[in-house]
Amino acid sequence: MYRLQNPGRTAGKTNGISTRYRGRFAPSPTGPLHLGSLYTALASFLDARAQGGQWLVRIDDLDTPRNVQGADQAILDTLRCFGLEWDETPIRQSRRLDRYQEALNRLKQQNLLFPCLCSRKGLARLDLPDGLYPGFCRDRNFPEAKPHALRLRALPTALAFLDRHCGPQCYQAGRDFGDLIVKRRDHIIAYTLAVVIDDHDSGITDIVRGGDLLAETGKHLYLDNLLGFQPARYLHLPILTDAKGAKLSKQTFADAVDPSQPSRVLYRLLQCLNQAPPQELAAQAKPQTVLDWAIQHWRPEQLSGQTAIRAL
Ligand code: GLU
């Protein structure tokens, strides 16, 4: 089976009804917003607004052990402070557990799930190619009462899509990724499952996110396929790194963004996005002025061709 997912669940006309562009930013509340996340938020915001579309924020708070109390509100406050105003009340994944369970039940009915007892450490010791599960528990029978994760069978399926920045991408389920964990042993729903369901249910047409998630997209398309969802259109951004070339992330202790000079920060990020902002924008009193310019001049085709760029 070969599926070219392009252009997908895109803004345009479906059955004569106009579907407007709907984009989203989906932070995990594991700490304050850092420059790398603000860069992603800004690009997805500009892409949506430049097309007259809606822009939503979703709080990806399923990984409860990693959540930091108050981080969700702090992230929303920071976005506001930079003028990144969203439409609609933000959805919280932690309120949607019944919906994820419903999808799991559907996948189970299709005989696509199996309980897995393998520990992450045990698999890591085998030094398997990235993400490829060797199928130890796939056809094993054991009492479901034992603590287990739930895995989704990776049936050989070719998946392809046209990324708006990175170009044509092809993946093969079973070769590029193995049987996927969809529910962890600690009962936490995996990001891969939740993101696909949420983007579909929220009618997201366009996803603009960090290039580090490019390789995850094959898994998302696979799930879209099994759940009967039209995939969104994707644009994966060059990864923003620090001076040493490491991705800016909470794991690398990237600093929280300084909201005291929002226009200056936005100007820097527009430079990172290769949008050639005029220098005077940096000194604007209101971030809204910078954003108005950026929406009008948003040119995603100008994004750097490099996969990683240094924060200035
Ligand atoms: N919560 C995910 C993250 O912060 C969202 C990724 C995505 O945009 O799909 O990495």
Tab-separated table of N, CA and C and ligand atoms in Angstrom, residues 24-28 40 58 60 93 191 195 199 207-210 212-213 220 250, ligand 1:
chain	number	residue	atom	x	y	z
A	24	ARG	N	-1.907	25.362	14.874
A	24	ARG	CA	-1.858	25.220	16.339
A	24	ARG	C	-0.423	25.220	16.849
A	25	PHE	N	-0.306	25.548	18.118
A	25	PHE	CA	0.963	25.419	18.829
A	25	PHE	C	0.645	24.556	20.036
A	26	ALA	N	1.486	23.546	20.298
A	26	ALA	CA	1.125	22.557	21.316
A	26	ALA	C	2.251	22.372	22.334
A	27	PRO	N	2.435	23.325	23.235
A	27	PRO	CA	3.531	23.187	24.199
A	27	PRO	C	3.230	22.152	25.284
A	28	SER	N	4.289	21.541	25.773
A	28	SER	CA	4.170	20.664	26.946
A	28	SER	C	4.530	21.515	28.158
A	40	THR	N	9.037	28.416	17.385
A	40	THR	CA	8.032	27.562	16.747
A	40	THR	C	6.654	28.209	16.818
A	58	ARG	N	-2.764	24.335	22.275
A	58	ARG	CA	-3.181	23.135	23.005
A	58	ARG	C	-2.124	22.837	24.064
A	60	ASP	N	-0.211	20.179	25.953
A	60	ASP	CA	0.104	18.741	25.886
A	60	ASP	C	0.610	18.269	27.254
A	93	GLN	N	-4.845	18.151	26.990
A	93	GLN	CA	-4.922	16.721	26.667
A	93	GLN	C	-5.390	15.899	27.865
A	191	TYR	N	2.238	10.329	23.369
A	191	TYR	CA	2.104	11.561	22.589
A	191	TYR	C	1.662	11.254	21.153
A	195	VAL	N	-1.602	13.186	19.829
A	195	VAL	CA	-1.424	14.319	18.900
A	195	VAL	C	-2.256	14.132	17.624
A	199	ASP	N	-5.262	16.698	16.784
A	199	ASP	CA	-5.181	17.520	15.575
A	199	ASP	C	-6.390	17.245	14.677
A	207	ILE	N	0.186	22.101	10.229
A	207	ILE	CA	1.047	21.970	11.400
A	207	ILE	C	2.425	22.519	11.041
A	208	VAL	N	2.833	23.533	11.796
A	208	VAL	CA	4.172	24.107	11.634
A	208	VAL	C	4.888	23.806	12.946
A	209	ARG	N	5.960	23.035	12.899
A	209	ARG	CA	6.637	22.651	14.141
A	209	ARG	C	8.108	22.384	13.877
A	210	GLY	N	8.826	22.063	14.950
A	210	GLY	CA	10.272	21.913	14.861
A	210	GLY	C	10.688	20.722	13.995
A	212	ASP	N	12.869	18.657	14.469
A	212	ASP	CA	13.196	17.442	15.220
A	212	ASP	C	12.024	16.457	15.196
A	213	LEU	N	10.835	16.925	14.810
A	213	LEU	CA	9.671	16.034	14.774
A	213	LEU	C	9.397	15.481	13.376
A	220	HIS	N	2.723	9.497	12.660
A	220	HIS	CA	1.446	10.218	12.724
A	220	HIS	C	0.581	9.887	11.504
A	250	LYS	N	14.221	22.417	26.710
A	250	LYS	CA	14.289	22.424	28.175
A	250	LYS	C	15.374	21.469	28.663
B	1	GLU	N1	3.916	18.845	22.823
B	1	GLU	C1	4.735	18.487	21.722
B	1	GLU	C2	6.110	19.098	21.936
B	1	GLU	O1	6.217	20.074	22.683
B	1	GLU	C3	4.087	18.987	20.457
B	1	GLU	C4	4.774	18.607	19.238
B	1	GLU	C5	3.945	18.890	17.994
B	1	GLU	O2	3.875	20.078	17.628
B	1	GLU	O3	3.363	17.975	17.450
B	1	GLU	O4	7.098	18.602	21.422
